mmCIF file of C-alpha atoms and ligand atoms in Angstrom:
data_model
loop_
_atom_site.group_PDB
_atom_site.id
_atom_site.type_symbol
_atom_site.label_atom_id
_atom_site.label_comp_id
_atom_site.label_asym_id
_atom_site.label_seq_id
_atom_site.Cartn_x
_atom_site.Cartn_y
_atom_site.Cartn_z
ATOM 1 C CA MET A 492 166.204 -35.108 -50.728
ATOM 2 C CA SER A 493 167.313 -35.684 -54.327
ATOM 3 C CA SER A 494 165.516 -37.512 -57.015
ATOM 4 C CA ASP A 495 168.695 -37.892 -59.150
ATOM 5 C CA LYS A 496 168.703 -41.167 -60.994
ATOM 6 C CA ILE A 497 171.553 -43.653 -60.172
ATOM 7 C CA ILE A 498 172.128 -46.804 -62.076
ATOM 8 C CA VAL A 499 173.199 -49.594 -59.819
ATOM 9 C CA THR A 500 174.908 -52.547 -61.627
ATOM 10 C CA GLY A 501 174.707 -55.767 -59.579
ATOM 11 C CA GLY A 502 171.803 -54.269 -57.782
ATOM 12 C CA CYS A 503 170.318 -57.640 -56.859
ATOM 13 C CA GLY A 504 173.502 -58.729 -55.370
ATOM 14 C CA TYR A 505 174.413 -58.520 -51.542
ATOM 15 C CA LEU A 506 176.147 -55.243 -51.495
ATOM 16 C CA GLY A 507 174.022 -53.678 -54.409
ATOM 17 C CA SER A 508 170.827 -54.535 -52.740
ATOM 18 C CA HIS A 509 171.611 -52.862 -49.614
ATOM 19 C CA THR A 510 173.103 -49.817 -51.397
ATOM 20 C CA ALA A 511 169.846 -49.550 -53.433
ATOM 21 C CA VAL A 512 167.847 -49.425 -50.370
ATOM 22 C CA ALA A 513 170.136 -46.779 -48.862
ATOM 23 C CA LEU A 514 169.914 -44.722 -52.309
ATOM 24 C CA ILE A 515 166.081 -45.010 -52.152
ATOM 25 C CA ASN A 516 165.925 -43.967 -48.567
ATOM 26 C CA ALA A 517 168.020 -40.872 -49.308
ATOM 27 C CA GLY A 518 165.618 -39.892 -52.277
ATOM 28 C CA PHE A 519 167.484 -41.261 -55.214
ATOM 29 C CA ASN A 520 165.786 -42.852 -58.000
ATOM 30 C CA VAL A 521 167.435 -46.241 -58.533
ATOM 31 C CA VAL A 522 167.754 -48.274 -61.640
ATOM 32 C CA VAL A 523 169.114 -51.792 -61.232
ATOM 33 C CA ILE A 524 171.075 -53.569 -63.869
ATOM 34 C CA ASP A 525 171.711 -57.226 -63.136
ATOM 35 C CA ASP A 526 171.979 -60.540 -65.136
ATOM 36 C CA LEU A 527 170.863 -62.549 -62.037
ATOM 37 C CA ARG A 528 173.689 -64.956 -62.450
ATOM 38 C CA ASN A 529 174.516 -64.836 -58.739
ATOM 39 C CA SER A 530 171.385 -63.259 -57.383
ATOM 40 C CA ARG A 531 167.630 -63.450 -57.578
ATOM 41 C CA ALA A 532 165.009 -61.142 -58.831
ATOM 42 C CA ASP A 533 162.870 -61.513 -55.771
ATOM 43 C CA VAL A 534 165.578 -59.360 -53.986
ATOM 44 C CA LEU A 535 163.746 -56.500 -55.633
ATOM 45 C CA ASP A 536 160.613 -57.511 -53.748
ATOM 46 C CA GLY A 537 162.667 -57.238 -50.567
ATOM 47 C CA ILE A 538 163.911 -53.704 -51.583
ATOM 48 C CA ALA A 539 160.258 -52.752 -52.267
ATOM 49 C CA ARG A 540 158.899 -53.946 -48.844
ATOM 50 C CA ILE A 541 161.610 -51.933 -46.977
ATOM 51 C CA THR A 542 161.523 -48.757 -48.949
ATOM 52 C CA GLY A 543 158.042 -48.744 -50.473
ATOM 53 C CA THR A 544 159.660 -48.233 -53.878
ATOM 54 C CA ARG A 545 160.528 -50.933 -56.371
ATOM 55 C CA PRO A 546 163.612 -49.946 -58.364
ATOM 56 C CA GLU A 547 163.275 -50.095 -62.136
ATOM 57 C CA PHE A 548 164.998 -53.362 -63.249
ATOM 58 C CA VAL A 549 166.963 -54.086 -66.488
ATOM 59 C CA HIS A 550 167.861 -57.717 -66.995
ATOM 60 C CA CYS A 551 171.289 -57.530 -68.527
ATOM 61 C CA ASP A 552 174.761 -58.816 -68.489
ATOM 62 C CA CYS A 553 177.227 -55.967 -68.267
ATOM 63 C CA THR A 554 179.597 -57.544 -70.780
ATOM 64 C CA ASP A 555 176.812 -57.414 -73.354
ATOM 65 C CA ALA A 556 177.639 -54.127 -75.037
ATOM 66 C CA ALA A 557 174.560 -53.801 -77.178
ATOM 67 C CA THR A 558 172.130 -54.463 -74.309
ATOM 68 C CA MET A 559 174.122 -52.068 -72.079
ATOM 69 C CA ALA A 560 173.783 -49.368 -74.795
ATOM 70 C CA HIS A 561 170.104 -49.674 -74.762
ATOM 71 C CA ALA A 562 169.841 -49.486 -71.104
ATOM 72 C CA PHE A 563 172.079 -46.424 -70.785
ATOM 73 C CA ASP A 564 170.217 -44.798 -73.723
ATOM 74 C CA THR A 565 166.948 -45.399 -71.885
ATOM 75 C CA HIS A 566 168.358 -44.011 -68.677
ATOM 76 C CA ARG A 567 170.698 -41.266 -70.087
ATOM 77 C CA ASP A 568 169.332 -38.818 -67.531
ATOM 78 C CA ALA A 569 171.134 -40.563 -64.746
ATOM 79 C CA VAL A 570 173.729 -38.751 -62.829
ATOM 80 C CA GLY A 571 175.863 -41.586 -61.835
ATOM 81 C CA VAL A 572 176.586 -45.319 -61.877
ATOM 82 C CA ILE A 573 177.506 -47.482 -58.916
ATOM 83 C CA HIS A 574 179.398 -50.509 -60.523
ATOM 84 C CA PHE A 575 179.108 -53.676 -58.280
ATOM 85 C CA ALA A 576 178.344 -56.215 -60.912
ATOM 86 C CA ALA A 577 181.363 -58.616 -60.878
ATOM 87 C CA LEU A 578 182.614 -62.069 -60.109
ATOM 88 C CA LYS A 579 184.148 -62.350 -56.656
ATOM 89 C CA ALA A 580 185.198 -65.824 -55.721
ATOM 90 C CA VAL A 581 188.918 -65.780 -55.293
ATOM 91 C CA GLY A 582 189.419 -69.659 -55.676
ATOM 92 C CA GLU A 583 187.432 -69.736 -58.716
ATOM 93 C CA SER A 584 189.446 -66.793 -60.185
ATOM 94 C CA VAL A 585 192.622 -68.729 -59.773
ATOM 95 C CA ALA A 586 191.059 -71.849 -61.550
ATOM 96 C CA GLN A 587 189.312 -69.751 -64.276
ATOM 97 C CA PRO A 588 191.519 -66.461 -64.656
ATOM 98 C CA VAL A 589 190.235 -65.756 -68.178
ATOM 99 C CA LEU A 590 186.602 -65.864 -67.019
ATOM 100 C CA TYR A 591 187.380 -63.184 -64.445
ATOM 101 C CA TYR A 592 189.519 -60.896 -66.705
ATOM 102 C CA ARG A 593 186.816 -61.147 -69.421
ATOM 103 C CA ASN A 594 183.793 -60.684 -67.071
ATOM 104 C CA ASN A 595 185.130 -58.030 -64.853
ATOM 105 C CA LEU A 596 187.070 -55.952 -67.140
ATOM 106 C CA ASN A 597 184.666 -56.008 -70.030
ATOM 107 C CA ALA A 598 181.772 -55.164 -67.760
ATOM 108 C CA LEU A 599 183.709 -52.108 -66.406
ATOM 109 C CA ILE A 600 184.785 -50.934 -69.843
ATOM 110 C CA ASN A 601 181.194 -51.205 -71.179
ATOM 111 C CA VAL A 602 180.026 -49.082 -68.035
ATOM 112 C CA ILE A 603 182.563 -46.299 -68.570
ATOM 113 C CA ASP A 604 182.106 -46.440 -72.389
ATOM 114 C CA MET A 605 178.401 -45.771 -71.853
ATOM 115 C CA MET A 606 179.039 -43.028 -69.285
ATOM 116 C CA ALA A 607 181.012 -41.207 -71.755
ATOM 117 C CA ARG A 608 178.666 -41.693 -74.594
ATOM 118 C CA TYR A 609 175.614 -40.542 -72.608
ATOM 119 C CA ASN A 610 177.445 -37.918 -70.468
ATOM 120 C CA ILE A 611 176.710 -39.731 -67.225
ATOM 121 C CA PRO A 612 179.551 -38.025 -65.224
ATOM 122 C CA ASN A 613 179.990 -40.069 -61.943
ATOM 123 C CA ILE A 614 181.062 -43.548 -60.974
ATOM 124 C CA VAL A 615 181.539 -45.350 -57.845
ATOM 125 C CA PHE A 616 183.778 -48.552 -58.218
ATOM 126 C CA SER A 617 183.575 -51.646 -55.906
ATOM 127 C CA SER A 618 187.407 -52.121 -55.205
ATOM 128 C CA SER A 619 188.758 -54.271 -52.419
ATOM 129 C CA ALA A 620 191.223 -54.290 -49.541
ATOM 130 C CA THR A 621 192.763 -57.191 -51.660
ATOM 131 C CA VAL A 622 194.642 -54.433 -53.399
ATOM 132 C CA TYR A 623 196.881 -53.915 -50.453
ATOM 133 C CA GLY A 624 198.049 -57.549 -50.462
ATOM 134 C CA GLU A 625 199.973 -58.445 -47.228
ATOM 135 C CA PRO A 626 200.665 -55.020 -45.761
ATOM 136 C CA ASP A 627 203.963 -54.153 -43.900
ATOM 137 C CA ILE A 628 202.385 -51.655 -41.639
ATOM 138 C CA LEU A 629 198.803 -51.781 -40.026
ATOM 139 C CA PRO A 630 196.187 -50.309 -40.232
ATOM 140 C CA VAL A 631 196.204 -49.538 -43.922
ATOM 141 C CA THR A 632 195.542 -46.036 -45.146
ATOM 142 C CA GLU A 633 194.755 -45.172 -48.716
ATOM 143 C CA GLU A 634 198.412 -44.257 -49.166
ATOM 144 C CA THR A 635 199.574 -47.604 -48.160
ATOM 145 C CA PRO A 636 201.574 -49.049 -51.222
ATOM 146 C CA LEU A 637 199.539 -51.437 -53.232
ATOM 147 C CA GLN A 638 201.014 -54.861 -53.805
ATOM 148 C CA PRO A 639 200.847 -57.247 -56.538
ATOM 149 C CA ALA A 640 197.454 -58.979 -56.211
ATOM 150 C CA THR A 641 197.518 -62.718 -55.274
ATOM 151 C CA SER A 642 194.536 -63.820 -57.422
ATOM 152 C CA PRO A 643 193.153 -62.876 -60.865
ATOM 153 C CA TYR A 644 190.048 -61.660 -58.926
ATOM 154 C CA GLY A 645 192.316 -59.309 -57.054
ATOM 155 C CA GLN A 646 194.033 -58.370 -60.303
ATOM 156 C CA THR A 647 190.761 -57.236 -61.733
ATOM 157 C CA LYS A 648 190.337 -54.840 -58.871
ATOM 158 C CA VAL A 649 193.684 -53.351 -59.294
ATOM 159 C CA ILE A 650 193.347 -53.041 -63.048
ATOM 160 C CA GLY A 651 189.871 -51.713 -62.640
ATOM 161 C CA GLU A 652 191.141 -48.856 -60.328
ATOM 162 C CA ASN A 653 193.843 -48.076 -62.933
ATOM 163 C CA ILE A 654 191.301 -48.152 -65.940
ATOM 164 C CA ILE A 655 189.253 -45.605 -64.090
ATOM 165 C CA ARG A 656 192.152 -43.456 -63.356
ATOM 166 C CA ASP A 657 192.917 -43.146 -66.918
ATOM 167 C CA PHE A 658 189.386 -42.695 -67.898
ATOM 168 C CA VAL A 659 188.866 -39.772 -65.672
ATOM 169 C CA ARG A 660 192.301 -38.353 -66.722
ATOM 170 C CA ALA A 661 191.152 -38.303 -70.401
ATOM 171 C CA ASN A 662 187.535 -37.256 -69.707
ATOM 172 C CA GLU A 663 187.518 -34.003 -67.777
ATOM 173 C CA ASN A 664 183.747 -33.972 -67.000
ATOM 174 C CA MET A 665 183.995 -37.535 -65.540
ATOM 175 C CA HIS A 666 184.364 -38.234 -61.763
ATOM 176 C CA ALA A 667 185.000 -41.384 -59.815
ATOM 177 C CA VAL A 668 185.248 -42.738 -56.365
ATOM 178 C CA LEU A 669 187.155 -45.914 -55.711
ATOM 179 C CA LEU A 670 185.975 -47.646 -52.619
ATOM 180 C CA ARG A 671 188.111 -50.311 -50.968
ATOM 181 C CA TYR A 672 185.947 -52.675 -49.078
ATOM 182 C CA PHE A 673 187.219 -54.568 -46.108
ATOM 183 C CA ASN A 674 184.992 -57.614 -45.083
ATOM 184 C CA PRO A 675 181.291 -56.664 -45.370
ATOM 185 C CA ILE A 676 179.008 -58.770 -43.260
ATOM 186 C CA GLY A 677 175.348 -58.701 -41.960
ATOM 187 C CA ALA A 678 172.044 -58.045 -43.396
ATOM 188 C CA HIS A 679 169.314 -55.395 -43.376
ATOM 189 C CA PRO A 680 167.690 -55.319 -39.811
ATOM 190 C CA SER A 681 164.270 -56.096 -41.476
ATOM 191 C CA ALA A 682 165.662 -59.352 -42.655
ATOM 192 C CA GLU A 683 164.172 -58.563 -46.074
ATOM 193 C CA ILE A 684 167.625 -58.765 -47.796
ATOM 194 C CA GLY A 685 170.929 -60.331 -46.982
ATOM 195 C CA GLU A 686 173.645 -62.563 -48.478
ATOM 196 C CA LEU A 687 172.661 -65.444 -50.551
ATOM 197 C CA PRO A 688 175.710 -67.509 -51.343
ATOM 198 C CA ASN A 689 175.912 -69.976 -54.102
ATOM 199 C CA GLY A 690 176.330 -73.443 -52.759
ATOM 200 C CA VAL A 691 178.971 -73.890 -50.089
ATOM 201 C CA PRO A 692 179.931 -70.303 -48.809
ATOM 202 C CA ASN A 693 183.577 -69.248 -49.279
ATOM 203 C CA ASN A 694 183.236 -66.416 -46.829
ATOM 204 C CA LEU A 695 183.396 -66.794 -43.029
ATOM 205 C CA LEU A 696 180.139 -65.297 -41.825
ATOM 206 C CA PRO A 697 177.705 -66.970 -44.303
ATOM 207 C CA TYR A 698 179.404 -70.331 -43.489
ATOM 208 C CA LEU A 699 179.213 -69.661 -39.797
ATOM 209 C CA THR A 700 175.444 -68.729 -39.968
ATOM 210 C CA GLN A 701 174.769 -71.946 -41.943
ATOM 211 C CA VAL A 702 176.590 -73.982 -39.121
ATOM 212 C CA ALA A 703 174.309 -72.318 -36.620
ATOM 213 C CA ALA A 704 171.261 -73.112 -38.796
ATOM 214 C CA GLY A 705 172.347 -76.834 -38.971
ATOM 215 C CA ILE A 706 172.925 -76.771 -42.778
ATOM 216 C CA ARG A 707 176.681 -77.466 -42.239
ATOM 217 C CA ASP A 708 177.994 -79.693 -39.493
ATOM 218 C CA HIS A 709 180.942 -77.418 -38.211
ATOM 219 C CA LEU A 710 183.039 -74.408 -39.204
ATOM 220 C CA ASN A 711 186.512 -75.082 -40.425
ATOM 221 C CA VAL A 712 188.845 -72.359 -38.905
ATOM 222 C CA PHE A 713 191.553 -71.881 -41.222
ATOM 223 C CA GLY A 714 194.768 -71.809 -39.219
ATOM 224 C CA ASP A 715 195.418 -71.145 -35.488
ATOM 225 C CA ASP A 716 199.039 -70.401 -35.545
ATOM 226 C CA TYR A 717 199.196 -67.213 -37.492
ATOM 227 C CA PRO A 718 201.593 -64.596 -36.033
ATOM 228 C CA THR A 719 198.609 -62.673 -34.594
ATOM 229 C CA ALA A 720 197.490 -61.849 -31.037
ATOM 230 C CA ASP A 721 195.511 -64.996 -30.656
ATOM 231 C CA GLY A 722 196.902 -66.980 -33.607
ATOM 232 C CA PHE A 723 193.857 -66.594 -35.702
ATOM 233 C CA CYS A 724 193.465 -64.454 -38.861
ATOM 234 C CA VAL A 725 192.377 -60.843 -38.228
ATOM 235 C CA ARG A 726 190.014 -58.989 -40.593
ATOM 236 C CA ASP A 727 188.003 -55.812 -40.475
ATOM 237 C CA TYR A 728 184.347 -56.814 -40.703
ATOM 238 C CA ILE A 729 182.051 -53.915 -41.659
ATOM 239 C CA ASP A 730 178.289 -53.917 -41.374
ATOM 240 C CA VAL A 731 176.824 -54.128 -44.959
ATOM 241 C CA ASN A 732 174.234 -51.287 -44.009
ATOM 242 C CA ASP A 733 177.118 -49.083 -42.921
ATOM 243 C CA LEU A 734 178.884 -49.788 -46.330
ATOM 244 C CA ALA A 735 175.715 -49.150 -48.210
ATOM 245 C CA ALA A 736 175.607 -45.585 -46.536
ATOM 246 C CA ALA A 737 179.084 -44.883 -47.638
ATOM 247 C CA HIS A 738 178.057 -45.277 -51.141
ATOM 248 C CA VAL A 739 175.299 -42.636 -50.847
ATOM 249 C CA ALA A 740 177.904 -40.320 -49.171
ATOM 250 C CA ALA A 741 180.259 -41.001 -52.017
ATOM 251 C CA VAL A 742 177.617 -40.104 -54.686
ATOM 252 C CA GLN A 743 176.579 -37.054 -53.013
ATOM 253 C CA TYR A 744 180.244 -35.997 -52.545
ATOM 254 C CA MET A 745 180.955 -36.487 -56.208
ATOM 255 C CA ILE A 746 177.915 -34.472 -57.496
ATOM 256 C CA LYS A 747 178.829 -31.653 -54.958
ATOM 257 C CA THR A 748 182.594 -31.320 -55.538
ATOM 258 C CA LYS A 749 183.099 -32.618 -59.064
ATOM 259 C CA LYS A 750 186.492 -33.848 -57.992
ATOM 260 C CA PRO A 751 188.024 -35.983 -60.661
ATOM 261 C CA ILE A 752 188.902 -39.118 -58.347
ATOM 262 C CA ASP A 753 189.036 -40.069 -54.807
ATOM 263 C CA VAL A 754 189.602 -43.322 -52.968
ATOM 264 C CA PHE A 755 188.415 -44.403 -49.599
ATOM 265 C CA ASN A 756 188.833 -47.482 -47.333
ATOM 266 C CA LEU A 757 185.593 -48.761 -46.090
ATOM 267 C CA GLY A 758 186.151 -50.517 -42.902
ATOM 268 C CA THR A 759 185.685 -50.061 -39.198
ATOM 269 C CA GLY A 760 189.380 -49.386 -38.148
ATOM 270 C CA ARG A 761 189.193 -52.379 -35.921
ATOM 271 C CA GLY A 762 190.619 -55.738 -36.385
ATOM 272 C CA VAL A 763 188.756 -58.854 -35.204
ATOM 273 C CA SER A 764 190.130 -62.412 -35.183
ATOM 274 C CA VAL A 765 188.200 -65.450 -36.586
ATOM 275 C CA MET A 766 187.922 -66.768 -32.897
ATOM 276 C CA GLU A 767 186.714 -63.383 -31.717
ATOM 277 C CA LEU A 768 184.049 -63.373 -34.365
ATOM 278 C CA ILE A 769 183.015 -66.854 -33.284
ATOM 279 C CA ASN A 770 182.720 -65.684 -29.644
ATOM 280 C CA ALA A 771 180.918 -62.497 -30.645
ATOM 281 C CA PHE A 772 178.314 -64.410 -32.612
ATOM 282 C CA GLY A 773 177.772 -66.685 -29.572
ATOM 283 C CA ARG A 774 177.125 -63.549 -27.352
ATOM 284 C CA ALA A 775 174.845 -61.879 -29.830
ATOM 285 C CA THR A 776 172.780 -64.908 -30.573
ATOM 286 C CA GLY A 777 173.210 -67.402 -27.681
ATOM 287 C CA ILE A 778 174.392 -69.941 -30.233
ATOM 288 C CA ASN A 779 177.774 -71.688 -29.664
ATOM 289 C CA ILE A 780 179.325 -72.612 -33.075
ATOM 290 C CA LYS A 781 180.903 -76.028 -33.539
ATOM 291 C CA TYR A 782 184.220 -75.539 -35.115
ATOM 292 C CA GLU A 783 187.481 -77.497 -35.950
ATOM 293 C CA ILE A 784 190.778 -76.121 -36.554
ATOM 294 C CA ALA A 785 191.807 -76.802 -40.049
ATOM 295 C CA PRO A 786 194.990 -76.010 -42.079
ATOM 296 C CA ARG A 787 195.646 -72.532 -43.258
ATOM 297 C CA ARG A 788 193.901 -71.562 -46.569
ATOM 298 C CA ALA A 789 196.136 -70.804 -49.419
ATOM 299 C CA GLY A 790 196.265 -67.043 -50.082
ATOM 300 C CA ASP A 791 195.121 -65.786 -46.684
ATOM 301 C CA VAL A 792 197.003 -62.699 -45.302
ATOM 302 C CA PRO A 793 197.545 -63.099 -41.514
ATOM 303 C CA GLU A 794 195.781 -59.762 -40.613
ATOM 304 C CA ILE A 795 194.571 -56.665 -42.207
ATOM 305 C CA TRP A 796 192.463 -53.853 -40.979
ATOM 306 C CA SER A 797 191.681 -50.346 -42.097
ATOM 307 C CA ASN A 798 192.340 -46.841 -41.103
ATOM 308 C CA ALA A 799 188.999 -45.240 -42.136
ATOM 309 C CA ASP A 800 189.785 -41.822 -41.155
ATOM 310 C CA ARG A 801 189.766 -40.468 -44.653
ATOM 311 C CA ALA A 802 186.202 -41.398 -45.468
ATOM 312 C CA ASN A 803 185.085 -39.946 -42.068
ATOM 313 C CA LYS A 804 187.072 -36.728 -42.685
ATOM 314 C CA ILE A 805 185.911 -36.264 -46.333
ATOM 315 C CA LEU A 806 182.601 -37.969 -46.711
ATOM 316 C CA GLY A 807 181.543 -37.444 -43.037
ATOM 317 C CA TRP A 808 180.981 -41.286 -42.901
ATOM 318 C CA ARG A 809 181.833 -43.730 -40.208
ATOM 319 C CA ALA A 810 180.874 -47.439 -39.587
ATOM 320 C CA GLU A 811 178.626 -47.299 -36.732
ATOM 321 C CA THR A 812 176.783 -50.489 -36.240
ATOM 322 C CA PRO A 813 178.024 -52.441 -33.214
ATOM 323 C CA LEU A 814 179.381 -55.868 -34.117
ATOM 324 C CA ASP A 815 176.734 -57.862 -32.000
ATOM 325 C CA GLU A 816 173.974 -56.001 -33.875
ATOM 326 C CA THR A 817 175.580 -56.903 -37.111
ATOM 327 C CA LEU A 818 175.796 -60.495 -36.169
ATOM 328 C CA ALA A 819 172.182 -60.602 -34.938
ATOM 329 C CA ASN A 820 171.041 -59.353 -38.194
ATOM 330 C CA ALA A 821 173.064 -61.847 -40.050
ATOM 331 C CA TRP A 822 171.420 -64.547 -37.897
ATOM 332 C CA ARG A 823 167.918 -63.038 -38.312
ATOM 333 C CA TRP A 824 168.345 -63.264 -42.151
ATOM 334 C CA GLN A 825 169.780 -66.778 -41.960
ATOM 335 C CA THR A 826 166.733 -67.980 -40.130
ATOM 336 C CA ARG A 827 164.424 -66.187 -42.532
ATOM 337 C CA VAL A 828 165.938 -67.615 -45.678
ATOM 338 C CA GLY A 829 166.128 -71.041 -44.016
ATOM 339 C CA LYS A 830 167.707 -73.697 -46.376
ATOM 340 C CA ILE A 831 167.709 -71.749 -49.533
ATOM 341 C CA ILE A 832 170.933 -72.762 -51.148
ATOM 342 C CA LYS A 833 171.170 -72.329 -54.862
HETATM 343 N N1 UDP B 345 187.699 -68.406 -42.710
HETATM 344 C C1 UDP B 345 187.691 -69.585 -41.995
HETATM 345 N N2 UDP B 345 186.723 -70.581 -42.259
HETATM 346 C C2 UDP B 345 185.915 -70.415 -43.319
HETATM 347 C C3 UDP B 345 186.025 -69.247 -44.071
HETATM 348 C C4 UDP B 345 186.894 -68.188 -43.698
HETATM 349 O O1 UDP B 345 188.321 -69.762 -40.991
HETATM 350 O O2 UDP B 345 185.059 -71.196 -43.616
HETATM 351 C C5 UDP B 345 188.527 -67.264 -42.195
HETATM 352 C C6 UDP B 345 189.644 -67.076 -43.408
HETATM 353 O O3 UDP B 345 190.797 -67.759 -43.320
HETATM 354 C C7 UDP B 345 189.935 -65.493 -43.175
HETATM 355 C C8 UDP B 345 188.573 -64.968 -42.473
HETATM 356 O O4 UDP B 345 187.796 -66.237 -42.157
HETATM 357 O O5 UDP B 345 190.928 -65.438 -42.128
HETATM 358 C C9 UDP B 345 187.862 -64.287 -43.506
HETATM 359 O O6 UDP B 345 187.598 -64.909 -44.760
HETATM 360 P P1 UDP B 345 186.712 -64.522 -45.785
HETATM 361 O O7 UDP B 345 186.662 -65.470 -46.925
HETATM 362 O O8 UDP B 345 185.295 -64.246 -45.142
HETATM 363 O O9 UDP B 345 187.128 -63.177 -46.341
HETATM 364 P P2 UDP B 345 188.606 -62.561 -46.998
HETATM 365 O O10 UDP B 345 189.197 -61.909 -45.853
HETATM 366 O O11 UDP B 345 189.413 -63.881 -47.332
HETATM 367 O O12 UDP B 345 188.255 -61.913 -48.026
#
């Protein structure tokens, strides 16, 4: 067990809160920085109920350099930062690109600036499978060539990765792990924390669970004529608790090896189509989802899934949760939060 301190930006968000739980359970001392723009402070209560420990909380927008300096000064004994805090709605980023560049890049720059200033040597960066664009060969490995991002959101991930590469090159005592997430879904099995989308969900699973709960009438399935096995888009859906565990492994790996930079796909290595997911949800919960076939959604790639061998070999991590368990957890969370829609 380690009592090392880790700063988790965006720690009240969906991925951040599950990762805070995993870190606390692994013995880390967690400080959450969040501006609660897309999250709620009572998430900290959920983390406390699961772990018995309430993380220290700093209410701060990561783009606010002065407040960030104060927070990092207070927590200068931290050994690392996991930087989740970012805007993530692809469509919104197309409509408001400057908002996305300003927010996501300024936040990252402030974080690494503070790491250098206070000699906090490790960062885990939330990247995304979006950096692979529409890949020629599947599954994608970390060596698969990156493609120009199709949205400003995706650009902030590509640019963020490059900023961090340059940062560790210029600062030899700084280390980074870039984690490329595929499609995180599910919730903590306790149903104390989970995904809380703002308004109408963009992502498939929260939309689907809201249909199951009667909040939405039906699911629109975007496209049934893709050049895939069953005509539906294929993604790599990874359990959020498995994803959280990978962050703990990444932090431990950086602390141990002091390697300047590494990059890992976080996925299951398995592709699942939209229709397969709907059917799996039915098997896991007994609920048949009402759906309609709708036109393709602009910007969707037909299929992408990961080769996750590198994380397994180097971090000793693997996505383990069976899909039906993940879907049952998502449904348990949905029934618990009921009709909370911000
Ligand atoms: N999708 C869908 N209906 C929805 C939301 C998503 O059919 O209401 C499909 C979408 O076309 C894609 C898959 O579900 O094939 C995953 O979409 P999501 O937005 O969850 O993640 P993405 O892979 O785009 O990051």
